mmCIF file with all atom_site columns, C-alpha atoms and ligand atoms in Angstrom:
data_model
loop_
_atom_site.group_PDB
_atom_site.id
_atom_site.type_symbol
_atom_site.label_atom_id
_atom_site.label_alt_id
_atom_site.label_comp_id
_atom_site.label_asym_id
_atom_site.label_entity_id
_atom_site.label_seq_id
_atom_site.pdbx_PDB_ins_code
_atom_site.Cartn_x
_atom_site.Cartn_y
_atom_site.Cartn_z
_atom_site.occupancy
_atom_site.B_iso_or_equiv
_atom_site.pdbx_formal_charge
_atom_site.auth_seq_id
_atom_site.auth_comp_id
_atom_site.auth_asym_id
_atom_site.auth_atom_id
_atom_site.pdbx_PDB_model_num
ATOM   1   C CA . MET A 1 1   ? -32.780 34.614 142.072 1.00 58.00 ? 1   MET A CA 1
ATOM   2   C CA . HIS A 1 2   ? -29.657 36.194 143.514 1.00 67.00 ? 2   HIS A CA 1
ATOM   3   C CA . ILE A 1 3   ? -28.148 39.313 141.970 1.00 68.00 ? 3   ILE A CA 1
ATOM   4   C CA . GLU A 1 4   ? -24.902 40.804 143.214 1.00 70.00 ? 4   GLU A CA 1
ATOM   5   C CA . PHE A 1 5   ? -24.992 44.571 143.320 1.00 71.00 ? 5   PHE A CA 1
ATOM   6   C CA . GLN A 1 6   ? -22.239 46.775 144.645 1.00 68.00 ? 6   GLN A CA 1
ATOM   7   C CA . PRO A 1 7   ? -22.961 50.502 144.412 1.00 67.00 ? 7   PRO A CA 1
ATOM   8   C CA . ILE A 1 8   ? -19.975 51.920 142.559 1.00 60.00 ? 8   ILE A CA 1
ATOM   9   C CA . ALA A 1 9   ? -18.118 54.767 144.217 1.00 55.00 ? 9   ALA A CA 1
ATOM   10  C CA . THR A 1 10  ? -18.125 57.469 141.593 1.00 60.00 ? 10  THR A CA 1
ATOM   11  C CA . ALA A 1 11  ? -18.892 61.141 141.373 1.00 64.00 ? 11  ALA A CA 1
ATOM   12  C CA . ASP A 1 12  ? -20.345 60.537 137.929 1.00 89.00 ? 12  ASP A CA 1
ATOM   13  C CA . LYS A 1 13  ? -24.105 60.426 138.263 1.00 93.00 ? 13  LYS A CA 1
ATOM   14  C CA . ALA A 1 14  ? -24.647 59.019 134.765 1.00 95.00 ? 14  ALA A CA 1
ATOM   15  C CA . SER A 1 15  ? -22.278 56.091 135.405 1.00 93.00 ? 15  SER A CA 1
ATOM   16  C CA . SER A 1 16  ? -24.067 55.269 138.644 1.00 94.00 ? 16  SER A CA 1
ATOM   17  C CA . TYR A 1 17  ? -27.434 55.391 136.901 1.00 97.00 ? 17  TYR A CA 1
ATOM   18  C CA . ALA A 1 18  ? -26.159 53.182 134.061 1.00 96.00 ? 18  ALA A CA 1
ATOM   19  C CA . HIS A 1 19  ? -25.124 50.661 136.714 1.00 94.00 ? 19  HIS A CA 1
ATOM   20  C CA . VAL A 1 20  ? -28.577 50.802 138.354 1.00 96.00 ? 20  VAL A CA 1
ATOM   21  C CA . LEU A 1 21  ? -30.335 50.543 134.996 1.00 98.00 ? 21  LEU A CA 1
ATOM   22  C CA . ALA A 1 22  ? -28.363 47.389 134.161 1.00 97.00 ? 22  ALA A CA 1
ATOM   23  C CA . ALA A 1 23  ? -29.229 45.955 137.584 1.00 97.00 ? 23  ALA A CA 1
ATOM   24  C CA . VAL A 1 24  ? -32.955 46.651 137.093 1.00 98.00 ? 24  VAL A CA 1
ATOM   25  C CA . GLN A 1 25  ? -32.746 44.989 133.689 1.00 97.00 ? 25  GLN A CA 1
ATOM   26  C CA . ALA A 1 26  ? -31.130 41.934 135.293 1.00 97.00 ? 26  ALA A CA 1
ATOM   27  C CA . LEU A 1 27  ? -33.697 41.867 138.116 1.00 96.00 ? 27  LEU A CA 1
ATOM   28  C CA . THR A 1 28  ? -36.636 41.902 135.742 1.00 97.00 ? 28  THR A CA 1
ATOM   29  C CA . GLU A 1 29  ? -35.131 39.159 133.603 1.00 96.00 ? 29  GLU A CA 1
ATOM   30  C CA . GLY A 1 30  ? -35.259 36.837 136.604 1.00 91.00 ? 30  GLY A CA 1
ATOM   31  C CA . GLU A 1 31  ? -38.504 37.958 138.244 1.00 97.00 ? 31  GLU A CA 1
ATOM   32  C CA . ARG A 1 32  ? -41.828 39.323 136.939 1.00 97.00 ? 32  ARG A CA 1
ATOM   33  C CA . ASP A 1 33  ? -43.579 40.104 140.213 1.00 98.00 ? 33  ASP A CA 1
ATOM   34  C CA . ALA A 1 34  ? -44.217 43.870 140.262 1.00 98.00 ? 34  ALA A CA 1
ATOM   35  C CA . VAL A 1 35  ? -44.000 44.308 144.047 1.00 98.00 ? 35  VAL A CA 1
ATOM   36  C CA . ALA A 1 36  ? -40.702 42.418 144.225 1.00 98.00 ? 36  ALA A CA 1
ATOM   37  C CA . ASN A 1 37  ? -39.243 44.419 141.347 1.00 98.00 ? 37  ASN A CA 1
ATOM   38  C CA . MET A 1 38  ? -40.445 47.793 142.675 1.00 98.00 ? 38  MET A CA 1
ATOM   39  C CA . ALA A 1 39  ? -39.031 46.958 146.110 1.00 98.00 ? 39  ALA A CA 1
ATOM   40  C CA . ASN A 1 40  ? -35.618 46.064 144.729 1.00 98.00 ? 40  ASN A CA 1
ATOM   41  C CA . THR A 1 41  ? -35.597 49.072 142.382 1.00 98.00 ? 41  THR A CA 1
ATOM   42  C CA . ALA A 1 42  ? -36.284 51.394 145.326 1.00 98.00 ? 42  ALA A CA 1
ATOM   43  C CA . ALA A 1 43  ? -33.459 49.701 147.257 1.00 98.00 ? 43  ALA A CA 1
ATOM   44  C CA . LEU A 1 44  ? -31.034 49.986 144.337 1.00 97.00 ? 44  LEU A CA 1
ATOM   45  C CA . LEU A 1 45  ? -31.721 53.702 143.956 1.00 98.00 ? 45  LEU A CA 1
ATOM   46  C CA . ARG A 1 46  ? -31.467 54.465 147.668 1.00 97.00 ? 46  ARG A CA 1
ATOM   47  C CA . GLU A 1 47  ? -28.291 52.403 148.113 1.00 95.00 ? 47  GLU A CA 1
ATOM   48  C CA . SER A 1 48  ? -26.666 54.006 145.080 1.00 95.00 ? 48  SER A CA 1
ATOM   49  C CA . PHE A 1 49  ? -27.540 57.651 145.676 1.00 96.00 ? 49  PHE A CA 1
ATOM   50  C CA . ARG A 1 50  ? -28.547 57.890 149.351 1.00 95.00 ? 50  ARG A CA 1
ATOM   51  C CA . PHE A 1 51  ? -31.708 59.703 148.328 1.00 97.00 ? 51  PHE A CA 1
ATOM   52  C CA . TRP A 1 52  ? -33.916 60.792 151.233 1.00 97.00 ? 52  TRP A CA 1
ATOM   53  C CA . TRP A 1 53  ? -36.917 58.835 150.026 1.00 98.00 ? 53  TRP A CA 1
ATOM   54  C CA . VAL A 1 54  ? -37.501 56.566 147.023 1.00 98.00 ? 54  VAL A CA 1
ATOM   55  C CA . GLY A 1 55  ? -40.784 54.851 146.390 1.00 98.00 ? 55  GLY A CA 1
ATOM   56  C CA . PHE A 1 56  ? -43.739 53.979 144.263 1.00 98.00 ? 56  PHE A CA 1
ATOM   57  C CA . TYR A 1 57  ? -47.392 54.940 144.318 1.00 98.00 ? 57  TYR A CA 1
ATOM   58  C CA . LEU A 1 58  ? -49.798 52.814 142.285 1.00 98.00 ? 58  LEU A CA 1
ATOM   59  C CA . VAL A 1 59  ? -53.135 53.788 140.766 1.00 98.00 ? 59  VAL A CA 1
ATOM   60  C CA . ARG A 1 60  ? -55.811 51.901 142.706 1.00 98.00 ? 60  ARG A CA 1
ATOM   61  C CA . ASN A 1 61  ? -59.537 52.667 142.359 1.00 97.00 ? 61  ASN A CA 1
ATOM   62  C CA . GLY A 1 62  ? -58.981 56.216 141.128 1.00 97.00 ? 62  GLY A CA 1
ATOM   63  C CA . GLU A 1 63  ? -56.254 57.315 143.525 1.00 98.00 ? 63  GLU A CA 1
ATOM   64  C CA . LEU A 1 64  ? -52.573 56.751 144.145 1.00 98.00 ? 64  LEU A CA 1
ATOM   65  C CA . VAL A 1 65  ? -51.813 54.283 146.931 1.00 98.00 ? 65  VAL A CA 1
ATOM   66  C CA . LEU A 1 66  ? -48.389 53.877 148.523 1.00 98.00 ? 66  LEU A CA 1
ATOM   67  C CA . GLY A 1 67  ? -46.351 50.937 147.226 1.00 98.00 ? 67  GLY A CA 1
ATOM   68  C CA . PRO A 1 68  ? -42.847 49.648 147.938 1.00 98.00 ? 68  PRO A CA 1
ATOM   69  C CA . PHE A 1 69  ? -40.478 52.352 149.186 1.00 98.00 ? 69  PHE A CA 1
ATOM   70  C CA . GLN A 1 70  ? -37.264 53.047 151.049 1.00 98.00 ? 70  GLN A CA 1
ATOM   71  C CA . GLY A 1 71  ? -37.077 55.858 153.578 1.00 97.00 ? 71  GLY A CA 1
ATOM   72  C CA . PRO A 1 72  ? -39.231 57.447 156.266 1.00 96.00 ? 72  PRO A CA 1
ATOM   73  C CA . LEU A 1 73  ? -42.985 56.767 156.624 1.00 96.00 ? 73  LEU A CA 1
ATOM   74  C CA . ALA A 1 74  ? -45.010 58.390 153.863 1.00 97.00 ? 74  ALA A CA 1
ATOM   75  C CA . CYS A 1 75  ? -48.581 59.450 153.069 1.00 96.00 ? 75  CYS A CA 1
ATOM   76  C CA . THR A 1 76  ? -50.589 56.483 151.901 1.00 98.00 ? 76  THR A CA 1
ATOM   77  C CA . ARG A 1 77  ? -53.085 58.004 149.459 1.00 98.00 ? 77  ARG A CA 1
ATOM   78  C CA . ILE A 1 78  ? -52.857 60.872 146.953 1.00 98.00 ? 78  ILE A CA 1
ATOM   79  C CA . ALA A 1 79  ? -55.709 62.094 144.743 1.00 98.00 ? 79  ALA A CA 1
ATOM   80  C CA . LYS A 1 80  ? -55.325 62.698 141.001 1.00 98.00 ? 80  LYS A CA 1
ATOM   81  C CA . GLY A 1 81  ? -53.999 66.203 140.386 1.00 97.00 ? 81  GLY A CA 1
ATOM   82  C CA . LYS A 1 82  ? -52.861 66.651 143.994 1.00 98.00 ? 82  LYS A CA 1
ATOM   83  C CA . GLY A 1 83  ? -49.246 67.176 145.008 1.00 98.00 ? 83  GLY A CA 1
ATOM   84  C CA . VAL A 1 84  ? -46.335 66.422 142.732 1.00 98.00 ? 84  VAL A CA 1
ATOM   85  C CA . CYS A 1 85  ? -47.301 62.753 142.421 1.00 98.00 ? 85  CYS A CA 1
ATOM   86  C CA . GLY A 1 86  ? -50.934 63.420 141.559 1.00 98.00 ? 86  GLY A CA 1
ATOM   87  C CA . THR A 1 87  ? -49.849 66.075 139.052 1.00 98.00 ? 87  THR A CA 1
ATOM   88  C CA . ALA A 1 88  ? -47.385 63.712 137.336 1.00 98.00 ? 88  ALA A CA 1
ATOM   89  C CA . TRP A 1 89  ? -50.223 61.185 137.088 1.00 98.00 ? 89  TRP A CA 1
ATOM   90  C CA . ASP A 1 90  ? -52.668 63.773 135.758 1.00 98.00 ? 90  ASP A CA 1
ATOM   91  C CA . LYS A 1 91  ? -50.235 65.084 133.138 1.00 98.00 ? 91  LYS A CA 1
ATOM   92  C CA . ALA A 1 92  ? -48.642 61.683 132.395 1.00 98.00 ? 92  ALA A CA 1
ATOM   93  C CA . ALA A 1 93  ? -45.320 63.499 132.508 1.00 98.00 ? 93  ALA A CA 1
ATOM   94  C CA . THR A 1 94  ? -42.201 63.640 134.643 1.00 98.00 ? 94  THR A CA 1
ATOM   95  C CA . ILE A 1 95  ? -42.157 66.560 137.080 1.00 98.00 ? 95  ILE A CA 1
ATOM   96  C CA . LEU A 1 96  ? -38.915 68.042 138.388 1.00 98.00 ? 96  LEU A CA 1
ATOM   97  C CA . VAL A 1 97  ? -39.306 70.193 141.487 1.00 98.00 ? 97  VAL A CA 1
ATOM   98  C CA . PRO A 1 98  ? -36.106 72.102 142.388 1.00 97.00 ? 98  PRO A CA 1
ATOM   99  C CA . ASP A 1 99  ? -37.703 73.617 145.516 1.00 97.00 ? 99  ASP A CA 1
ATOM   100 C CA . VAL A 1 100 ? -40.776 71.925 146.989 1.00 97.00 ? 100 VAL A CA 1
ATOM   101 C CA . GLU A 1 101 ? -41.822 75.143 148.735 1.00 96.00 ? 101 GLU A CA 1
ATOM   102 C CA . LEU A 1 102 ? -42.346 76.740 145.330 1.00 96.00 ? 102 LEU A CA 1
ATOM   103 C CA . PHE A 1 103 ? -44.590 73.938 144.017 1.00 95.00 ? 103 PHE A CA 1
ATOM   104 C CA . PRO A 1 104 ? -48.231 74.864 144.701 1.00 92.00 ? 104 PRO A CA 1
ATOM   105 C CA . GLY A 1 105 ? -49.980 72.018 146.511 1.00 94.00 ? 105 GLY A CA 1
ATOM   106 C CA . HIS A 1 106 ? -46.824 70.054 147.278 1.00 94.00 ? 106 HIS A CA 1
ATOM   107 C CA . ILE A 1 107 ? -47.635 67.329 149.825 1.00 94.00 ? 107 ILE A CA 1
ATOM   108 C CA . ALA A 1 108 ? -44.993 67.304 152.557 1.00 92.00 ? 108 ALA A CA 1
ATOM   109 C CA . CYS A 1 109 ? -44.811 63.697 153.733 1.00 88.00 ? 109 CYS A CA 1
ATOM   110 C CA . SER A 1 110 ? -41.475 64.621 155.298 1.00 87.00 ? 110 SER A CA 1
ATOM   111 C CA . ALA A 1 111 ? -40.484 68.115 156.396 1.00 90.00 ? 111 ALA A CA 1
ATOM   112 C CA . ALA A 1 112 ? -36.881 67.307 155.431 1.00 92.00 ? 112 ALA A CA 1
ATOM   113 C CA . SER A 1 113 ? -37.646 66.933 151.731 1.00 93.00 ? 113 SER A CA 1
ATOM   114 C CA . ARG A 1 114 ? -36.449 69.981 149.753 1.00 96.00 ? 114 ARG A CA 1
ATOM   115 C CA . SER A 1 115 ? -36.521 68.843 146.113 1.00 97.00 ? 115 SER A CA 1
ATOM   116 C CA . GLU A 1 116 ? -38.244 66.059 144.262 1.00 98.00 ? 116 GLU A CA 1
ATOM   117 C CA . ILE A 1 117 ? -38.697 64.252 140.945 1.00 98.00 ? 117 ILE A CA 1
ATOM   118 C CA . VAL A 1 118 ? -41.740 62.178 140.027 1.00 98.00 ? 118 VAL A CA 1
ATOM   119 C CA . VAL A 1 119 ? -41.789 59.882 136.983 1.00 98.00 ? 119 VAL A CA 1
ATOM   120 C CA . PRO A 1 120 ? -45.003 58.247 135.763 1.00 98.00 ? 120 PRO A CA 1
ATOM   121 C CA . LEU A 1 121 ? -45.082 54.489 135.192 1.00 98.00 ? 121 LEU A CA 1
ATOM   122 C CA . MET A 1 122 ? -46.621 54.158 131.744 1.00 98.00 ? 122 MET A CA 1
ATOM   123 C CA . ARG A 1 123 ? -48.142 50.983 130.301 1.00 97.00 ? 123 ARG A CA 1
ATOM   124 C CA . ASP A 1 124 ? -49.774 51.131 126.861 1.00 96.00 ? 124 ASP A CA 1
ATOM   125 C CA . GLY A 1 125 ? -50.077 54.923 127.159 1.00 95.00 ? 125 GLY A CA 1
ATOM   126 C CA . VAL A 1 126 ? -51.822 54.739 130.536 1.00 97.00 ? 126 VAL A CA 1
ATOM   127 C CA . THR A 1 127 ? -50.289 55.874 133.853 1.00 98.00 ? 127 THR A CA 1
ATOM   128 C CA . ILE A 1 128 ? -50.395 52.926 136.251 1.00 98.00 ? 128 ILE A CA 1
ATOM   129 C CA . GLY A 1 129 ? -48.365 54.558 139.026 1.00 98.00 ? 129 GLY A CA 1
ATOM   130 C CA . VAL A 1 130 ? -45.465 56.870 139.732 1.00 98.00 ? 130 VAL A CA 1
ATOM   131 C CA . LEU A 1 131 ? -41.893 56.678 141.003 1.00 99.00 ? 131 LEU A CA 1
ATOM   132 C CA . ASP A 1 132 ? -41.211 59.448 143.521 1.00 98.00 ? 132 ASP A CA 1
ATOM   133 C CA . VAL A 1 133 ? -37.675 60.400 144.576 1.00 98.00 ? 133 VAL A CA 1
ATOM   134 C CA . ASP A 1 134 ? -37.098 63.020 147.275 1.00 98.00 ? 134 ASP A CA 1
ATOM   135 C CA . SER A 1 135 ? -33.923 64.778 148.363 1.00 97.00 ? 135 SER A CA 1
ATOM   136 C CA . GLU A 1 136 ? -33.123 66.726 151.499 1.00 96.00 ? 136 GLU A CA 1
ATOM   137 C CA . HIS A 1 137 ? -31.085 69.063 149.278 1.00 96.00 ? 137 HIS A CA 1
ATOM   138 C CA . LEU A 1 138 ? -32.475 71.870 147.147 1.00 97.00 ? 138 LEU A CA 1
ATOM   139 C CA . ASN A 1 139 ? -32.213 71.536 143.364 1.00 97.00 ? 139 ASN A CA 1
ATOM   140 C CA . HIS A 1 140 ? -30.885 67.987 143.564 1.00 96.00 ? 140 HIS A CA 1
ATOM   141 C CA . PHE A 1 141 ? -32.338 66.609 140.335 1.00 97.00 ? 141 PHE A CA 1
ATOM   142 C CA . ASN A 1 142 ? -31.660 67.441 136.703 1.00 97.00 ? 142 ASN A CA 1
ATOM   143 C CA . GLU A 1 143 ? -32.146 66.077 133.191 1.00 97.00 ? 143 GLU A CA 1
ATOM   144 C CA . THR A 1 144 ? -29.720 63.200 133.886 1.00 97.00 ? 144 THR A CA 1
ATOM   145 C CA . ASP A 1 145 ? -31.936 61.986 136.732 1.00 98.00 ? 145 ASP A CA 1
ATOM   146 C CA . GLN A 1 146 ? -34.998 62.417 134.538 1.00 98.00 ? 146 GLN A CA 1
ATOM   147 C CA . SER A 1 147 ? -33.529 60.526 131.595 1.00 98.00 ? 147 SER A CA 1
ATOM   148 C CA . TYR A 1 148 ? -32.286 57.559 133.638 1.00 98.00 ? 148 TYR A CA 1
ATOM   149 C CA . LEU A 1 149 ? -35.278 57.346 135.969 1.00 98.00 ? 149 LEU A CA 1
ATOM   150 C CA . GLU A 1 150 ? -37.582 57.300 132.931 1.00 98.00 ? 150 GLU A CA 1
ATOM   151 C CA . GLN A 1 151 ? -35.514 54.475 131.412 1.00 98.00 ? 151 GLN A CA 1
ATOM   152 C CA . ILE A 1 152 ? -35.539 52.581 134.714 1.00 98.00 ? 152 ILE A CA 1
ATOM   153 C CA . CYS A 1 153 ? -39.338 52.919 134.935 1.00 98.00 ? 153 CYS A CA 1
ATOM   154 C CA . ALA A 1 154 ? -39.747 51.747 131.336 1.00 98.00 ? 154 ALA A CA 1
ATOM   155 C CA . VAL A 1 155 ? -37.625 48.635 131.990 1.00 98.00 ? 155 VAL A CA 1
ATOM   156 C CA . LEU A 1 156 ? -39.483 47.975 135.251 1.00 98.00 ? 156 LEU A CA 1
ATOM   157 C CA . VAL A 1 157 ? -42.929 48.185 133.639 1.00 98.00 ? 157 VAL A CA 1
ATOM   158 C CA . ALA A 1 158 ? -41.946 46.130 130.579 1.00 98.00 ? 158 ALA A CA 1
ATOM   159 C CA . GLY A 1 159 ? -40.397 43.442 132.771 1.00 98.00 ? 159 GLY A CA 1
ATOM   160 C CA . SER A 1 160 ? -43.071 43.132 135.464 1.00 98.00 ? 160 SER A CA 1
ATOM   161 C CA . ASP A 1 161 ? -46.659 41.952 135.746 1.00 97.00 ? 161 ASP A CA 1
ATOM   162 C CA . PHE A 1 162 ? -48.548 44.917 137.222 1.00 95.00 ? 162 PHE A CA 1
HETATM 163 N N1 . SME B 2 .   ? -44.299 65.054 147.968 1.00 64.65 ? 201 SME B N1 1
HETATM 164 C C1 . SME B 2 .   ? -45.210 64.171 147.280 1.00 64.65 ? 201 SME B C1 1
HETATM 165 C C2 . SME B 2 .   ? -45.902 63.254 148.244 1.00 64.65 ? 201 SME B C2 1
HETATM 166 C C3 . SME B 2 .   ? -45.248 61.947 148.425 1.00 64.65 ? 201 SME B C3 1
HETATM 167 S S1 . SME B 2 .   ? -43.952 61.996 149.479 1.00 64.65 ? 201 SME B S1 1
HETATM 168 O O1 . SME B 2 .   ? -42.974 62.991 149.114 1.00 64.65 ? 201 SME B O1 1
HETATM 169 C C4 . SME B 2 .   ? -43.253 60.524 149.712 1.00 64.65 ? 201 SME B C4 1
HETATM 170 C C5 . SME B 2 .   ? -46.226 64.981 146.513 1.00 64.65 ? 201 SME B C5 1
HETATM 171 O O2 . SME B 2 .   ? -46.293 66.201 146.633 1.00 64.65 ? 201 SME B O2 1
HETATM 172 O O3 . SME B 2 .   ? -46.986 64.371 145.766 1.00 64.65 ? 201 SME B O3 1
#
């Protein structure tokens, strides 16, 4: 399956996300393998927004284990309730962190990361993993990121065999 994707040059974050969302929809229509779809989703997001780090952690035997990602090396395992990722899992809710230094227990995989958003992957009301996006800029994420990243995760989960 070959999908053409050209990141569009626009200052409009919502338009860029709409483009990525459509691409994820197209990807999952042609492929149901979860690893393949997570890998391409991470690539789409990093190519489109130049985020510092974009990746997935999956729930495996009671902890989060690193999955497909784009960016620098990252921690491989995160316990439930620990860090931003473990907290998003525990609360089954998206967590926006404008300044990682102000988030108690933040896990610094990379010293360059300054702000972060973590979205849970939900299947039948159960968190099966998280999408983590890091920025080297403070206060980089807002409700637009949250809304689109949640939609992207919903399309990814519905269209993949996890
Ligand atoms: N900062 C995350 C850890 C994962 S890395 O940022 C890739 C956390 O606090 O859970």
